Amino acid sequence: KMTSRLKKNRKKRGNVSAGHGRVGKHRKHPSGRGLAGGQHHHRIWMDKFHPGYFGKVGMRYFHKTRNQFHCPAINVERLWSLLGEKTLEEIAKRPAGEVPVIDVTKAGFFKVLGTGKIPQKPMIVRAKFVSKRAEEKIKAAGGVV
């Protein structure tokens, strides 16, 4: 707690209205509490600083279960990082015919997107969904989706 001797109000002792004026007076909530009057006496302020605050847009979706729309995505450039350093070292030791299988769903991703570059090494990618560009890039590197 702050000691009263340090408060600004000490300086105002003896001055009748303590810096709040005689005519206007310091009243509790002269313009309403919170966002009161957004469509009335605070209309200009709402329109200026919060355009689009009032009203509706779009259609309603009753009982929207987020499960159906859960689809975390990963970019092509990050695919090799899912394997980890130990597995990459093991892959380097393997004969040329063996190809690593990258299961994206095990890492918690459902969709593979096509941003970024990938090394020209063949790989097998397992995912629920794959974008066109991602598929093109993987196949160009000699891989399979």
PDB file of C-alpha atoms in Angstrom:
ATOM      1  CA  LYS A   1       0.000   0.000   0.000  1.00  0.00           C
ATOM      2  CA  MET A   2       1.125   3.540  -0.712  1.00  0.00           C
ATOM      3  CA  THR A   3       1.462   5.844   2.287  1.00  0.00           C
ATOM      4  CA  SER A   4      -0.956   8.739   2.296  1.00  0.00           C
ATOM      5  CA  ARG A   5       1.807  11.340   2.636  1.00  0.00           C
ATOM      6  CA  LEU A   6       3.046  10.431  -0.855  1.00  0.00           C
ATOM      7  CA  LYS A   7      -0.340  10.672  -2.586  1.00  0.00           C
ATOM      8  CA  LYS A   8      -1.127  13.552  -4.932  1.00  0.00           C
ATOM      9  CA  ASN A   9      -4.243  14.350  -2.974  1.00  0.00           C
ATOM     10  CA  ARG A  10      -2.121  15.765  -0.113  1.00  0.00           C
ATOM     11  CA  LYS A  11      -1.240  18.756  -2.287  1.00  0.00           C
ATOM     12  CA  LYS A  12      -4.922  19.468  -2.888  1.00  0.00           C
ATOM     13  CA  ARG A  13      -5.911  19.644   0.801  1.00  0.00           C
ATOM     14  CA  GLY A  14      -7.597  22.948   1.588  1.00  0.00           C
ATOM     15  CA  ASN A  15      -8.637  23.586  -2.016  1.00  0.00           C
ATOM     16  CA  VAL A  16     -12.388  23.144  -1.989  1.00  0.00           C
ATOM     17  CA  SER A  17     -12.998  20.997  -5.083  1.00  0.00           C
ATOM     18  CA  ALA A  18      -9.601  19.274  -5.214  1.00  0.00           C
ATOM     19  CA  GLY A  19      -8.910  19.987  -8.858  1.00  0.00           C
ATOM     20  CA  HIS A  20     -12.244  18.796 -10.202  1.00  0.00           C
ATOM     21  CA  GLY A  21     -13.845  22.201 -10.765  1.00  0.00           C
ATOM     22  CA  ARG A  22     -16.794  23.926  -9.127  1.00  0.00           C
ATOM     23  CA  VAL A  23     -19.194  24.055 -12.050  1.00  0.00           C
ATOM     24  CA  GLY A  24     -18.835  20.596 -13.636  1.00  0.00           C
ATOM     25  CA  LYS A  25     -18.303  18.711 -10.362  1.00  0.00           C
ATOM     26  CA  HIS A  26     -16.691  15.281  -9.994  1.00  0.00           C
ATOM     27  CA  ARG A  27     -19.591  12.879 -10.294  1.00  0.00           C
ATOM     28  CA  LYS A  28     -19.465   9.086 -10.322  1.00  0.00           C
ATOM     29  CA  HIS A  29     -19.980   7.898 -13.959  1.00  0.00           C
ATOM     30  CA  PRO A  30     -21.277  10.864 -15.923  1.00  0.00           C
ATOM     31  CA  SER A  31     -21.192   9.139 -19.322  1.00  0.00           C
ATOM     32  CA  GLY A  32     -22.138   5.618 -18.203  1.00  0.00           C
ATOM     33  CA  ARG A  33     -19.963   2.664 -17.257  1.00  0.00           C
ATOM     34  CA  GLY A  34     -17.790   0.758 -19.705  1.00  0.00           C
ATOM     35  CA  LEU A  35     -18.939   0.806 -23.321  1.00  0.00           C
ATOM     36  CA  ALA A  36     -22.295   2.402 -22.496  1.00  0.00           C
ATOM     37  CA  GLY A  37     -23.769   4.632 -25.195  1.00  0.00           C
ATOM     38  CA  GLY A  38     -21.907   3.129 -28.138  1.00  0.00           C
ATOM     39  CA  GLN A  39     -24.960   3.667 -30.341  1.00  0.00           C
ATOM     40  CA  HIS A  40     -25.982   6.903 -28.671  1.00  0.00           C
ATOM     41  CA  HIS A  41     -23.787   9.559 -27.050  1.00  0.00           C
ATOM     42  CA  HIS A  42     -20.503   7.763 -27.852  1.00  0.00           C
ATOM     43  CA  ARG A  43     -21.419   7.008 -31.466  1.00  0.00           C
ATOM     44  CA  ILE A  44     -18.673   9.169 -33.029  1.00  0.00           C
ATOM     45  CA  TRP A  45     -15.994   7.594 -30.846  1.00  0.00           C
ATOM     46  CA  MET A  46     -17.180   4.061 -31.643  1.00  0.00           C
ATOM     47  CA  ASP A  47     -17.296   4.729 -35.395  1.00  0.00           C
ATOM     48  CA  LYS A  48     -13.874   6.368 -35.343  1.00  0.00           C
ATOM     49  CA  PHE A  49     -11.885   3.887 -33.248  1.00  0.00           C
ATOM     50  CA  HIS A  50     -13.957   0.679 -33.495  1.00  0.00           C
ATOM     51  CA  PRO A  51     -15.574   0.533 -36.937  1.00  0.00           C
ATOM     52  CA  GLY A  52     -17.693  -2.566 -37.478  1.00  0.00           C
ATOM     53  CA  TYR A  53     -18.246  -3.161 -33.755  1.00  0.00           C
ATOM     54  CA  PHE A  54     -22.030  -3.330 -34.103  1.00  0.00           C
ATOM     55  CA  GLY A  55     -24.028  -5.572 -36.421  1.00  0.00           C
ATOM     56  CA  LYS A  56     -23.739  -9.056 -37.827  1.00  0.00           C
ATOM     57  CA  VAL A  57     -21.972 -10.660 -40.743  1.00  0.00           C
ATOM     58  CA  GLY A  58     -22.184 -14.099 -42.351  1.00  0.00           C
ATOM     59  CA  MET A  59     -24.248 -17.119 -41.424  1.00  0.00           C
ATOM     60  CA  ARG A  60     -24.689 -18.751 -38.058  1.00  0.00           C
ATOM     61  CA  TYR A  61     -23.357 -22.237 -37.464  1.00  0.00           C
ATOM     62  CA  PHE A  62     -25.294 -23.954 -34.693  1.00  0.00           C
ATOM     63  CA  HIS A  63     -23.396 -26.403 -32.492  1.00  0.00           C
ATOM     64  CA  LYS A  64     -20.103 -26.054 -34.306  1.00  0.00           C
ATOM     65  CA  THR A  65     -17.867 -28.916 -33.231  1.00  0.00           C
ATOM     66  CA  ARG A  66     -14.257 -27.905 -33.853  1.00  0.00           C
ATOM     67  CA  ASN A  67     -13.161 -31.521 -34.283  1.00  0.00           C
ATOM     68  CA  GLN A  68     -14.283 -31.705 -37.903  1.00  0.00           C
ATOM     69  CA  PHE A  69     -12.200 -28.695 -38.829  1.00  0.00           C
ATOM     70  CA  HIS A  70      -9.020 -29.697 -36.958  1.00  0.00           C
ATOM     71  CA  CYS A  71      -6.370 -29.863 -39.682  1.00  0.00           C
ATOM     72  CA  PRO A  72      -2.897 -28.702 -38.594  1.00  0.00           C
ATOM     73  CA  ALA A  73      -0.625 -28.187 -41.605  1.00  0.00           C
ATOM     74  CA  ILE A  74       3.116 -28.451 -42.175  1.00  0.00           C
ATOM     75  CA  ASN A  75       5.194 -27.102 -45.031  1.00  0.00           C
ATOM     76  CA  VAL A  76       7.290 -29.246 -47.337  1.00  0.00           C
ATOM     77  CA  GLU A  77      10.489 -27.527 -46.158  1.00  0.00           C
ATOM     78  CA  ARG A  78       9.970 -28.853 -42.611  1.00  0.00           C
ATOM     79  CA  LEU A  79       9.371 -32.502 -43.528  1.00  0.00           C
ATOM     80  CA  TRP A  80      12.964 -33.647 -43.048  1.00  0.00           C
ATOM     81  CA  SER A  81      13.185 -31.942 -39.656  1.00  0.00           C
ATOM     82  CA  LEU A  82      10.476 -34.315 -38.381  1.00  0.00           C
ATOM     83  CA  LEU A  83      12.877 -37.257 -38.594  1.00  0.00           C
ATOM     84  CA  GLY A  84      15.426 -36.031 -36.052  1.00  0.00           C
ATOM     85  CA  GLU A  85      19.215 -36.186 -36.197  1.00  0.00           C
ATOM     86  CA  LYS A  86      19.645 -39.841 -35.162  1.00  0.00           C
ATOM     87  CA  THR A  87      17.332 -41.129 -37.877  1.00  0.00           C
ATOM     88  CA  LEU A  88      19.023 -38.906 -40.477  1.00  0.00           C
ATOM     89  CA  GLU A  89      22.395 -40.449 -39.549  1.00  0.00           C
ATOM     90  CA  GLU A  90      20.916 -43.955 -39.830  1.00  0.00           C
ATOM     91  CA  ILE A  91      19.442 -43.109 -43.256  1.00  0.00           C
ATOM     92  CA  ALA A  92      22.867 -41.943 -44.450  1.00  0.00           C
ATOM     93  CA  LYS A  93      24.329 -45.370 -43.502  1.00  0.00           C
ATOM     94  CA  ARG A  94      21.592 -47.348 -45.293  1.00  0.00           C
ATOM     95  CA  PRO A  95      22.026 -48.669 -48.841  1.00  0.00           C
ATOM     96  CA  ALA A  96      20.863 -46.372 -51.682  1.00  0.00           C
ATOM     97  CA  GLY A  97      17.674 -48.373 -52.372  1.00  0.00           C
ATOM     98  CA  GLU A  98      16.092 -47.760 -48.950  1.00  0.00           C
ATOM     99  CA  VAL A  99      13.915 -44.678 -48.627  1.00  0.00           C
ATOM    100  CA  PRO A 100      12.791 -43.040 -45.345  1.00  0.00           C
ATOM    101  CA  VAL A 101       9.072 -42.977 -44.543  1.00  0.00           C
ATOM    102  CA  ILE A 102       7.936 -39.674 -43.067  1.00  0.00           C
ATOM    103  CA  ASP A 103       4.601 -40.100 -41.261  1.00  0.00           C
ATOM    104  CA  VAL A 104       3.260 -36.590 -40.794  1.00  0.00           C
ATOM    105  CA  THR A 105       0.229 -37.660 -38.738  1.00  0.00           C
ATOM    106  CA  LYS A 106       2.459 -39.126 -36.015  1.00  0.00           C
ATOM    107  CA  ALA A 107       3.946 -35.653 -35.555  1.00  0.00           C
ATOM    108  CA  GLY A 108       0.419 -34.220 -35.187  1.00  0.00           C
ATOM    109  CA  PHE A 109      -0.004 -32.725 -38.666  1.00  0.00           C
ATOM    110  CA  PHE A 110      -2.743 -33.708 -41.125  1.00  0.00           C
ATOM    111  CA  LYS A 111      -1.942 -31.678 -44.220  1.00  0.00           C
ATOM    112  CA  VAL A 112       1.268 -31.065 -46.166  1.00  0.00           C
ATOM    113  CA  LEU A 113       1.579 -27.672 -47.893  1.00  0.00           C
ATOM    114  CA  GLY A 114       4.021 -26.679 -50.620  1.00  0.00           C
ATOM    115  CA  THR A 115       6.003 -23.748 -49.191  1.00  0.00           C
ATOM    116  CA  GLY A 116       9.797 -23.898 -49.366  1.00  0.00           C
ATOM    117  CA  LYS A 117      12.461 -26.024 -51.015  1.00  0.00           C
ATOM    118  CA  ILE A 118      13.333 -29.643 -50.279  1.00  0.00           C
ATOM    119  CA  PRO A 119      16.562 -31.574 -50.808  1.00  0.00           C
ATOM    120  CA  GLN A 120      16.571 -33.755 -53.917  1.00  0.00           C
ATOM    121  CA  LYS A 121      16.361 -36.991 -51.932  1.00  0.00           C
ATOM    122  CA  PRO A 122      13.585 -39.554 -52.373  1.00  0.00           C
ATOM    123  CA  MET A 123      11.164 -40.079 -49.481  1.00  0.00           C
ATOM    124  CA  ILE A 124       7.763 -41.560 -48.762  1.00  0.00           C
ATOM    125  CA  VAL A 125       5.327 -39.120 -47.163  1.00  0.00           C
ATOM    126  CA  ARG A 126       2.227 -40.328 -45.319  1.00  0.00           C
ATOM    127  CA  ALA A 127      -0.452 -37.684 -44.709  1.00  0.00           C
ATOM    128  CA  LYS A 128      -4.233 -37.339 -44.736  1.00  0.00           C
ATOM    129  CA  PHE A 129      -4.172 -34.380 -47.142  1.00  0.00           C
ATOM    130  CA  VAL A 130      -1.557 -32.996 -49.512  1.00  0.00           C
ATOM    131  CA  SER A 131      -1.729 -29.818 -51.602  1.00  0.00           C
ATOM    132  CA  LYS A 132      -0.979 -29.906 -55.347  1.00  0.00           C
ATOM    133  CA  ARG A 133       2.251 -27.929 -55.067  1.00  0.00           C
ATOM    134  CA  ALA A 134       3.500 -30.099 -52.191  1.00  0.00           C
ATOM    135  CA  GLU A 135       2.821 -33.252 -54.182  1.00  0.00           C
ATOM    136  CA  GLU A 136       4.637 -31.832 -57.228  1.00  0.00           C
ATOM    137  CA  LYS A 137       7.709 -30.923 -55.144  1.00  0.00           C
ATOM    138  CA  ILE A 138       7.879 -34.301 -53.401  1.00  0.00           C
ATOM    139  CA  LYS A 139       7.557 -36.172 -56.695  1.00  0.00           C
ATOM    140  CA  ALA A 140      10.166 -33.918 -58.334  1.00  0.00           C
ATOM    141  CA  ALA A 141      12.584 -34.918 -55.562  1.00  0.00           C
ATOM    142  CA  GLY A 142      11.924 -38.582 -56.420  1.00  0.00           C
ATOM    143  CA  GLY A 143       9.516 -39.196 -53.558  1.00  0.00           C
ATOM    144  CA  VAL A 144       6.038 -40.688 -53.201  1.00  0.00           C
ATOM    145  CA  VAL A 145       2.963 -39.405 -51.393  1.00  0.00           C
TER     146      VAL A 145
END
